XYZ file of N, CA and C in Angstrom:
621
model
N 3.398 6.098 27.116
C 3.997 7.258 26.759
C 3.325 8.276 26.327
N 3.868 9.257 25.884
C 3.197 10.523 25.550
C 2.992 10.420 24.186
N 1.478 10.914 23.841
C 1.395 10.989 22.331
C 0.755 12.225 22.073
N 1.162 12.932 21.314
C 0.944 14.357 20.508
C 0.575 14.266 19.059
N -0.546 14.927 18.720
C -1.197 14.589 17.044
C -1.290 16.188 16.847
N -1.109 16.348 15.416
C -1.335 17.639 14.965
C -1.800 17.294 13.497
N -2.563 18.164 12.728
C -3.553 17.990 11.790
C -2.958 19.287 10.564
N -2.459 19.033 9.606
C -2.187 19.960 8.573
C -3.316 20.055 7.148
N -3.883 21.170 7.229
C -4.627 21.123 6.109
C -3.818 21.723 5.146
N -4.015 20.883 3.848
C -3.563 21.431 2.662
C -4.391 21.701 1.627
N -4.602 23.296 1.169
C -5.838 23.183 0.147
C -5.365 23.300 -1.392
N -4.184 23.669 -1.577
C -3.767 23.820 -3.051
C -2.415 23.434 -3.231
N -1.727 23.274 -2.112
C -0.341 22.427 -1.993
C -0.133 21.351 -2.496
N 1.387 20.889 -2.257
C 2.027 19.352 -2.517
C 1.961 18.631 -1.464
N 0.970 17.757 -1.270
C 0.823 16.896 -0.134
C 2.270 15.878 -0.232
N 2.474 15.259 -1.293
C 3.626 14.616 -1.269
C 5.032 15.443 -0.599
N 5.199 16.606 -1.153
C 6.522 17.389 -0.752
C 6.412 17.711 1.164
N 5.080 17.460 1.517
C 5.251 18.001 2.712
C 5.189 16.944 3.351
N 4.724 15.784 2.673
C 5.167 14.600 3.895
C 6.375 14.282 3.760
N 7.056 14.190 2.619
C 8.343 14.002 2.680
C 9.404 14.888 3.534
N 8.890 16.165 3.764
C 9.330 16.939 4.487
C 9.250 16.719 6.077
N 8.169 16.417 6.268
C 7.717 16.175 7.775
C 8.418 14.749 8.028
N 8.390 14.114 7.213
C 9.257 12.761 7.528
C 10.371 12.764 7.843
N 11.157 14.039 7.247
C 12.388 13.704 7.405
C 12.857 14.746 8.623
N 12.062 15.214 9.158
C 12.176 15.988 10.505
C 11.877 14.990 11.628
N 10.829 14.236 11.339
C 10.341 13.473 12.608
C 10.284 12.329 12.253
N 11.359 11.238 12.175
C 11.654 10.398 11.707
C 10.795 8.837 12.547
N 10.370 8.593 12.155
C 9.727 7.203 13.540
C 8.308 7.435 13.652
N 7.814 8.865 13.323
C 6.554 9.348 13.673
C 5.526 8.885 12.936
N 4.398 8.720 13.101
C 3.237 8.153 12.328
C 2.388 9.701 11.650
N 2.622 9.346 10.364
C 1.912 10.442 9.385
C 0.880 9.886 8.535
N -0.567 10.188 8.761
C -1.523 9.417 7.832
C -2.033 10.220 7.040
N -1.822 10.528 5.785
C -1.974 11.710 4.236
C -3.392 11.103 3.579
N -4.386 11.956 3.290
C -5.309 11.597 2.789
C -5.555 12.353 0.948
N -5.315 11.507 0.003
C -5.684 12.041 -1.245
C -6.861 11.664 -1.831
N -7.756 12.431 -2.590
C -8.948 12.244 -2.997
C -8.962 12.224 -4.760
N -7.881 13.487 -5.058
C -7.862 13.327 -6.756
C -6.598 12.275 -6.941
N -6.443 12.179 -8.644
C -6.213 11.023 -9.108
C -4.165 11.529 -9.048
N -4.201 12.567 -8.996
C -2.792 13.129 -9.260
C -2.054 13.514 -8.131
N -2.898 13.831 -7.449
C -2.410 14.099 -5.851
C -1.911 12.377 -4.981
N -2.941 11.578 -5.600
C -2.862 9.810 -4.797
C -1.654 9.720 -5.623
N -1.412 9.751 -6.827
C -0.510 9.020 -7.725
C 0.788 9.231 -6.986
N 1.416 11.048 -6.961
C 2.443 11.581 -6.135
C 2.696 10.590 -4.813
N 1.485 10.545 -4.216
C 2.024 9.887 -2.530
C 2.260 8.205 -2.668
N 1.155 8.086 -4.004
C 1.754 6.394 -3.697
C 2.916 6.073 -4.244
N 3.564 7.106 -5.057
C 4.982 7.074 -5.596
C 5.897 6.912 -4.820
N 6.094 8.236 -3.914
C 6.199 8.259 -2.402
C 6.752 7.137 -1.638
N 5.306 6.668 -1.574
C 5.416 5.749 -0.382
C 6.220 4.008 -1.409
N 6.420 4.091 -2.078
C 7.051 2.832 -2.424
C 8.490 2.653 -2.031
N 8.950 3.448 -1.545
C 10.057 3.227 -1.049
C 10.049 3.189 0.812
N 9.184 3.735 1.284
C 9.027 3.940 2.435
C 7.679 4.012 2.734
N 7.028 3.378 4.221
C 5.777 3.495 4.837
C 4.760 2.812 3.744
N 3.569 3.092 3.777
C 2.502 2.400 2.875
C 1.508 3.197 2.522
N 0.965 2.573 1.408
C -0.538 3.451 1.127
C -1.722 2.354 1.320
N -2.879 2.840 1.430
C -4.217 2.215 1.794
C -5.107 3.132 0.466
N -5.845 1.966 -0.557
C -6.807 2.554 -1.010
C -8.148 2.160 -0.193
N -8.950 3.481 -0.284
C -10.430 3.056 0.779
C -11.224 3.478 -0.608
N -12.227 1.970 -1.017
C -12.964 2.229 -2.375
C -14.453 1.841 -2.100
N -15.345 2.581 -2.474
C -16.588 2.220 -2.625
C -16.935 2.691 -4.192
N -18.351 1.791 -4.713
C -18.824 2.324 -5.783
C -17.840 1.828 -7.411
N -17.451 2.675 -7.992
C -16.911 2.176 -9.304
C -15.633 2.587 -9.154
N -14.496 1.699 -9.452
C -13.192 1.544 -9.323
C -12.837 1.322 -10.833
N -12.728 2.262 -11.622
C -12.576 1.579 -13.098
C -11.303 2.804 -13.914
N -10.558 1.911 -14.921
C -9.864 2.474 -15.763
C -8.530 3.052 -14.837
N -8.382 4.367 -14.791
C -6.994 5.013 -14.066
C -7.462 4.921 -12.630
N -8.633 4.921 -12.054
C -8.674 4.785 -10.821
C -8.403 3.246 -9.985
N -8.606 2.112 -10.941
C -8.161 0.702 -10.435
C -6.650 0.841 -10.664
N -6.211 1.638 -11.372
C -4.280 1.199 -11.675
C -3.728 2.248 -10.747
N -4.288 3.409 -9.837
C -4.228 3.699 -8.987
C -4.382 2.870 -7.751
N -5.509 2.332 -7.423
C -5.617 1.111 -6.201
C -4.661 0.392 -6.252
N -4.384 -0.423 -7.885
C -3.292 -1.759 -7.816
C -1.969 -0.962 -7.045
N -1.581 0.338 -7.285
C -0.393 0.844 -6.878
C -0.053 1.110 -5.242
N -1.531 0.714 -4.676
C -1.499 1.212 -3.306
C -0.996 -0.530 -2.687
N -0.767 -0.458 -0.966
C -0.102 -1.693 -0.874
C -1.496 -2.667 -0.313
N -2.538 -1.772 0.174
C -4.009 -2.297 0.646
C -4.916 -1.814 -0.114
N -5.629 -2.594 -0.498
C -7.016 -2.218 -1.164
C -8.133 -2.579 -0.249
N -9.037 -1.796 0.774
C -10.025 -1.646 1.264
C -11.230 -1.333 0.680
N -12.266 -2.408 0.734
C -13.320 -2.387 -0.416
C -14.958 -2.656 0.416
N -15.637 -1.412 0.243
C -16.917 -2.163 0.581
C -18.159 -2.958 -0.635
N -18.667 -3.619 0.023
C -19.233 -4.549 -1.025
C -20.073 -4.224 -2.293
N -20.105 -2.952 -2.073
C -20.829 -2.242 -3.667
C -19.833 -1.633 -4.382
N -18.465 -2.462 -4.183
C -17.306 -1.588 -4.988
C -17.335 -2.482 -6.406
N -17.090 -2.174 -7.434
C -17.160 -2.786 -8.662
C -15.683 -2.291 -9.620
N -14.979 -3.159 -9.785
C -13.768 -2.907 -10.872
C -13.522 -3.455 -12.037
N -13.346 -2.220 -13.203
C -12.862 -2.570 -14.753
C -11.733 -2.091 -14.943
N -11.323 -2.510 -15.859
C -10.483 -1.942 -17.039
C -10.739 -1.709 -18.510
N -11.635 -0.956 -18.704
C -12.301 -1.031 -20.128
C -11.979 -0.315 -21.264
N -10.246 -0.497 -21.191
C -9.106 -0.052 -22.498
C -9.549 -0.715 -23.736
N -9.807 -1.641 -23.947
C -10.036 -2.532 -24.984
C -11.826 -2.265 -25.496
N -12.633 -1.569 -24.573
C -13.864 -1.295 -24.976
C -13.461 0.085 -25.808
N -12.383 0.999 -25.513
C -12.155 2.151 -26.005
C -11.455 2.069 -27.508
N -11.131 0.616 -27.655
C -10.049 0.673 -28.488
C -8.758 0.821 -28.323
N -8.020 0.577 -26.939
C -6.747 1.112 -26.839
C -6.114 -0.146 -26.191
N -4.837 -0.635 -26.007
C -4.128 -1.498 -25.122
C -3.904 -0.566 -23.671
N -4.243 -0.955 -22.599
C -3.956 -0.095 -21.423
C -2.268 -0.342 -21.679
N -1.884 0.815 -20.885
C -0.311 0.999 -20.543
C 0.383 0.034 -20.492
N 1.133 -0.488 -21.362
C 2.208 -1.317 -20.908
C 2.836 -1.248 -19.977
N 3.186 -0.297 -19.486
C 4.520 -0.270 -18.561
C 3.840 -0.301 -17.256
N 2.391 -0.171 -17.131
C 1.465 -0.379 -15.871
C 0.879 -1.790 -15.417
N 0.749 -2.218 -16.845
C 0.264 -3.546 -17.096
C 1.225 -4.781 -16.308
N 2.608 -4.241 -16.735
C 3.706 -5.240 -16.594
C 3.856 -5.272 -14.981
N 3.326 -4.094 -14.414
C 3.397 -4.301 -12.910
C 2.390 -4.460 -12.490
N 1.140 -4.377 -12.762
C -0.171 -4.951 -12.278
C -0.533 -6.347 -12.580
N -0.138 -6.627 -13.899
C -0.586 -8.510 -14.010
C 0.021 -9.426 -12.896
N 1.532 -9.388 -12.409
C 1.878 -10.432 -11.580
C 0.688 -10.519 -9.912
N -0.156 -9.341 -10.017
C -1.063 -9.165 -8.923
C -2.182 -9.772 -9.009
N -2.543 -10.401 -10.171
C -3.624 -10.784 -10.683
C -3.639 -12.418 -11.485
N -4.906 -12.854 -10.665
C -4.851 -14.187 -11.339
C -5.155 -14.131 -13.130
N -4.455 -15.142 -13.558
C -4.683 -15.410 -14.753
C -6.189 -15.177 -15.368
N -7.147 -15.901 -14.917
C -8.850 -15.555 -14.981
C -8.993 -14.198 -14.916
N -8.576 -13.466 -13.842
C -9.154 -12.091 -13.507
C -8.367 -11.180 -14.471
N -7.346 -11.380 -15.131
C -6.776 -10.692 -15.927
C -7.223 -10.863 -17.386
N -7.616 -11.422 -18.068
C -8.283 -12.049 -19.168
C -9.350 -11.220 -18.893
N -10.145 -11.544 -17.884
C -11.569 -10.971 -17.797
C -11.727 -9.204 -17.998
N -10.547 -8.699 -17.259
C -10.461 -7.270 -17.346
C -10.200 -6.783 -19.138
N -9.101 -7.407 -19.025
C -8.303 -6.907 -20.319
C -8.813 -6.918 -21.854
N -9.443 -8.790 -21.575
C -9.975 -9.107 -22.932
C -11.066 -8.716 -23.201
N -12.035 -8.714 -22.451
C -13.346 -8.328 -22.070
C -14.167 -7.445 -21.967
N -13.203 -6.435 -20.887
C -13.793 -5.349 -20.534
C -14.831 -5.676 -19.181
N -14.543 -7.030 -18.598
C -15.740 -7.352 -17.381
C -15.477 -6.317 -16.299
N -16.564 -6.194 -15.695
C -16.764 -5.962 -14.512
C -16.673 -6.649 -13.164
N -15.711 -6.868 -12.445
C -15.793 -7.703 -11.106
C -16.701 -6.807 -10.188
N -17.040 -7.826 -9.432
C -18.138 -7.178 -8.255
C -16.898 -7.447 -6.804
N -16.960 -6.888 -5.563
C -16.476 -7.240 -4.896
C -15.657 -8.303 -4.498
N -16.633 -9.118 -3.996
C -16.152 -10.783 -4.176
C -15.194 -11.434 -4.988
N -15.675 -10.859 -6.293
C -14.426 -11.439 -7.496
C -13.452 -10.883 -7.286
N -13.276 -9.392 -7.077
C -12.233 -8.530 -6.826
C -11.321 -9.488 -5.479
N -11.565 -9.808 -5.082
C -11.128 -10.257 -3.691
C -10.420 -11.743 -3.966
N -11.062 -12.455 -4.978
C -10.697 -13.789 -5.065
C -9.542 -13.732 -6.265
N -9.708 -12.397 -7.124
C -8.488 -12.268 -8.220
C -7.453 -11.638 -7.580
N -7.566 -11.250 -6.289
C -6.000 -10.180 -5.396
C -6.214 -9.053 -5.616
N -7.280 -8.215 -6.273
C -7.341 -6.772 -6.058
C -7.978 -6.221 -4.828
N -8.949 -6.827 -3.975
C -9.445 -6.390 -3.409
C -8.890 -7.008 -1.727
N -7.916 -6.349 -1.000
C -6.941 -7.028 -0.020
C -8.188 -7.041 1.325
N -8.777 -6.353 1.796
C -9.828 -6.501 2.860
C -11.431 -6.081 2.268
N -12.233 -7.066 2.319
C -13.422 -6.503 1.688
C -14.227 -6.453 3.266
N -15.077 -5.245 3.310
C -15.689 -4.867 4.483
C -16.947 -5.571 4.491
N -17.497 -5.708 5.586
C -19.027 -5.878 6.045
C -19.732 -4.874 5.730
N -21.085 -5.280 5.321
C -22.188 -3.793 4.942
C -22.371 -3.146 6.032
N -22.077 -1.919 5.816
C -22.442 -0.412 6.719
C -20.902 -0.063 7.165
N -19.990 -0.901 7.055
C -18.700 -0.422 7.494
C -17.847 0.764 6.626
N -17.365 1.910 7.088
C -16.859 2.713 5.996
C -15.907 2.627 5.580
N -15.363 2.539 4.035
C -13.770 2.205 3.701
C -13.045 3.046 4.370
N -13.054 4.561 4.400
C -11.865 5.423 4.844
C -11.852 5.223 6.586
N -12.761 4.964 7.160
C -12.434 4.478 8.711
C -11.617 3.487 9.066
N -11.861 2.150 7.676
C -11.190 1.002 8.044
C -10.056 1.185 7.558
N -9.557 2.149 6.154
C -8.412 2.385 5.921
C -7.424 2.767 6.842
N -7.915 3.879 7.797
C -7.260 4.492 8.379
C -6.883 3.757 9.623
N -7.801 3.043 9.993
C -7.648 1.627 11.280
C -6.370 0.782 11.006
N -6.580 0.379 9.465
C -5.460 -0.357 8.789
C -3.634 0.102 9.063
N -4.035 1.865 8.629
C -2.842 2.290 8.270
C -2.323 2.336 10.038
N -3.007 2.524 10.949
C -2.857 3.077 12.192
C -2.059 1.531 12.641
N -2.863 0.279 12.387
C -2.420 -1.218 13.135
C -0.928 -0.959 12.235
N -0.776 -0.925 11.019
C 0.568 -1.499 10.500
C 1.335 -0.460 10.658
N 1.237 0.760 10.926
C 2.252 1.350 11.469
C 2.877 1.250 13.066
N 2.379 0.244 13.741
C 2.577 -0.015 14.855
C 3.667 -1.329 14.921
N 3.855 -1.468 13.816
C 4.843 -2.825 13.729
C 6.326 -2.008 13.512
N 7.107 -2.976 13.826
C 8.423 -2.433 13.505
C 8.717 -1.862 12.344
N 9.365 -0.804 11.996
C 9.258 -0.020 10.621
C 10.613 -0.693 9.701
N 11.720 -0.696 9.987
C 12.575 -1.520 9.722
C 12.321 -3.031 9.419
N 11.911 -3.361 9.588
C 11.329 -4.872 9.532
C 10.094 -4.945 8.259
N 9.089 -3.949 8.572
C 7.683 -4.082 7.380
C 8.809 -2.957 6.242
N 9.458 -2.405 6.598
C 9.823 -1.681 5.239
C 10.894 -3.111 4.430
N 11.790 -3.492 4.898
C 12.704 -4.826 4.382
C 11.737 -5.961 3.875
N 10.167 -6.001 4.543
C 9.384 -7.114 4.144
C 8.577 -6.700 2.510
N 8.455 -5.337 2.599
C 7.585 -4.758 1.606
C 8.967 -4.766 0.028
N 9.723 -4.260 0.708
C 11.034 -4.038 -0.748
C 11.195 -5.771 -0.713
N 11.039 -6.458 -0.214
C 10.920 -7.887 -0.481
C 9.836 -8.436 -1.551
N 8.736 -8.443 -1.100
C 7.676 -8.523 -1.982
C 8.153 -7.992 -3.348
N 8.000 -6.551 -3.437
C 8.178 -6.206 -4.745
C 9.627 -6.894 -5.543
N 10.541 -7.017 -5.016
C 12.023 -7.770 -5.534
C 12.008 -9.067 -5.821
N 10.792 -9.737 -5.238
C 11.007 -11.344 -5.371
C 10.402 -11.694 -7.306
N 9.437 -10.817 -7.320
C 8.797 -10.788 -8.815
C 9.789 -10.252 -10.013
N 10.914 -9.658 -9.737
C 11.973 -9.311 -10.798
C 12.716 -10.193 -11.004
N 13.272 -9.962 -12.042
C 14.289 -11.005 -12.804
C 15.570 -11.231 -12.062
N 15.943 -10.009 -11.400
C 17.307 -9.837 -11.020
C 17.345 -10.115 -9.187
N 16.196 -10.898 -8.864
C 16.141 -11.379 -7.214
C 17.336 -12.066 -7.048
N 17.715 -11.791 -5.793
C 18.783 -12.237 -5.104
C 18.609 -12.580 -3.691
N 18.781 -14.018 -3.950
C 18.234 -14.570 -2.458
C 19.199 -14.312 -1.326
N 20.443 -14.413 -1.518
C 21.691 -14.075 -0.700
C 21.530 -12.752 -0.375
N 21.168 -11.813 -0.869
C 21.389 -10.549 -0.500
C 19.943 -10.394 0.828
N 18.933 -10.755 0.283
C 18.159 -10.716 1.229
C 18.207 -11.332 2.593
N 19.221 -13.045 2.740
C 19.509 -13.690 3.548
C 20.199 -12.303 4.447
N 20.969 -11.933 3.940
C 22.234 -10.767 4.678
C 21.204 -9.813 5.275
N 19.829 -9.340 4.651
C 19.335 -8.217 4.969
C 18.888 -8.656 6.618
N 18.337 -10.068 6.217
C 17.724 -10.857 7.131
C 18.174 -10.721 8.702
N 19.931 -11.183 8.388
C 20.578 -11.184 9.594
C 20.967 -9.679 9.961
N 20.973 -8.774 9.299
C 21.100 -7.246 9.900
C 20.049 -7.311 11.096
N 18.367 -7.462 10.241
C 17.491 -7.166 11.318
C 18.000 -7.986 12.610
N 17.890 -9.323 12.576
C 18.289 -10.206 13.938
C 19.290 -9.624 14.850
N 20.138 -8.985 14.457
C 20.740 -8.007 15.358
C 20.663 -6.553 15.559
N 19.365 -5.965 14.966
C 19.387 -5.005 15.274
C 18.683 -4.278 16.706
N 18.907 -3.254 16.714
C 17.734 -2.664 17.878
C 16.692 -2.977 18.126
N 15.950 -2.756 16.751
C 14.406 -2.842 16.627
C 14.207 -4.190 16.918
N 14.927 -5.136 16.741
C 14.336 -6.799 16.925
C 14.663 -6.976 18.528
N 15.180 -6.106 19.188
C 15.963 -6.311 20.570
C 14.454 -5.784 21.487
N 14.198 -4.864 20.765
C 13.042 -3.746 21.393
C 11.517 -4.475 20.792
N 11.667 -5.417 19.896
C 9.995 -6.404 19.766
C 10.074 -7.064 20.708
N 11.801 -8.215 20.826
C 11.342 -9.317 21.730
C 10.959 -8.734 23.202
N 11.321 -7.254 23.586
C 11.047 -6.888 24.686
C 9.999 -6.890 24.643
N 9.008 -6.101 23.880
C 7.604 -6.104 23.915
C 7.097 -7.354 24.097
N 7.454 -8.125 23.397
C 6.421 -9.580 23.136
C 6.766 -10.250 24.606
N 7.615 -10.196 25.568
C 7.438 -10.759 26.793
C 7.207 -9.711 27.402
N 6.667 -8.580 27.396
C 5.984 -7.619 28.328
C 6.821 -7.139 29.492
N 8.275 -7.222 28.801
C 9.543 -6.581 30.002
C 9.529 -5.109 29.708
N 9.275 -4.583 30.820
C 9.562 -2.652 30.738
C 11.107 -2.564 30.468
N 11.294 -1.225 29.790
C 12.425 -0.942 29.492
C 13.657 -0.638 31.038
């Protein structure tokens, strides 16, 4: 298949709006967007809650709002030198309850109490065991490059099934989770063109 690539540099624009506009005009295509500021990355992560996925590339200190943002992403790729903390209690405050309600189900009880009650710092292996880090890199591997490789790999999977799986993971922890609705969605996917195309590819059949 013919592959075309394009690069857009945005100095002071709105990456989230640009991404939304681009994907509405080019459905099914792959777009990778980089964000370095907390404000811009938060907007991108919010946009990708409903479709697509987000990857945080982490090295060095990931604390407070930085950790909050990382936990809003679907995947967190970290180098061995990464350190994680939520120092709110050290500053004499309770961390944002709205964010905690979303974050706490992702963490082990032990990690949550260490982060919130003691303002402890977790190293990268401890963060991986706690469920914070999804991919712990070997020494010398660059988190940004690994994050791009992970994004490309994820984007190669059937998008409708992937979107359904992402929505299921999010819905499963909510009190109004309805198994019957998800069984119905599964049956829709089983009868979809995407499913037939995936089977064709798995069998090595040509179009």
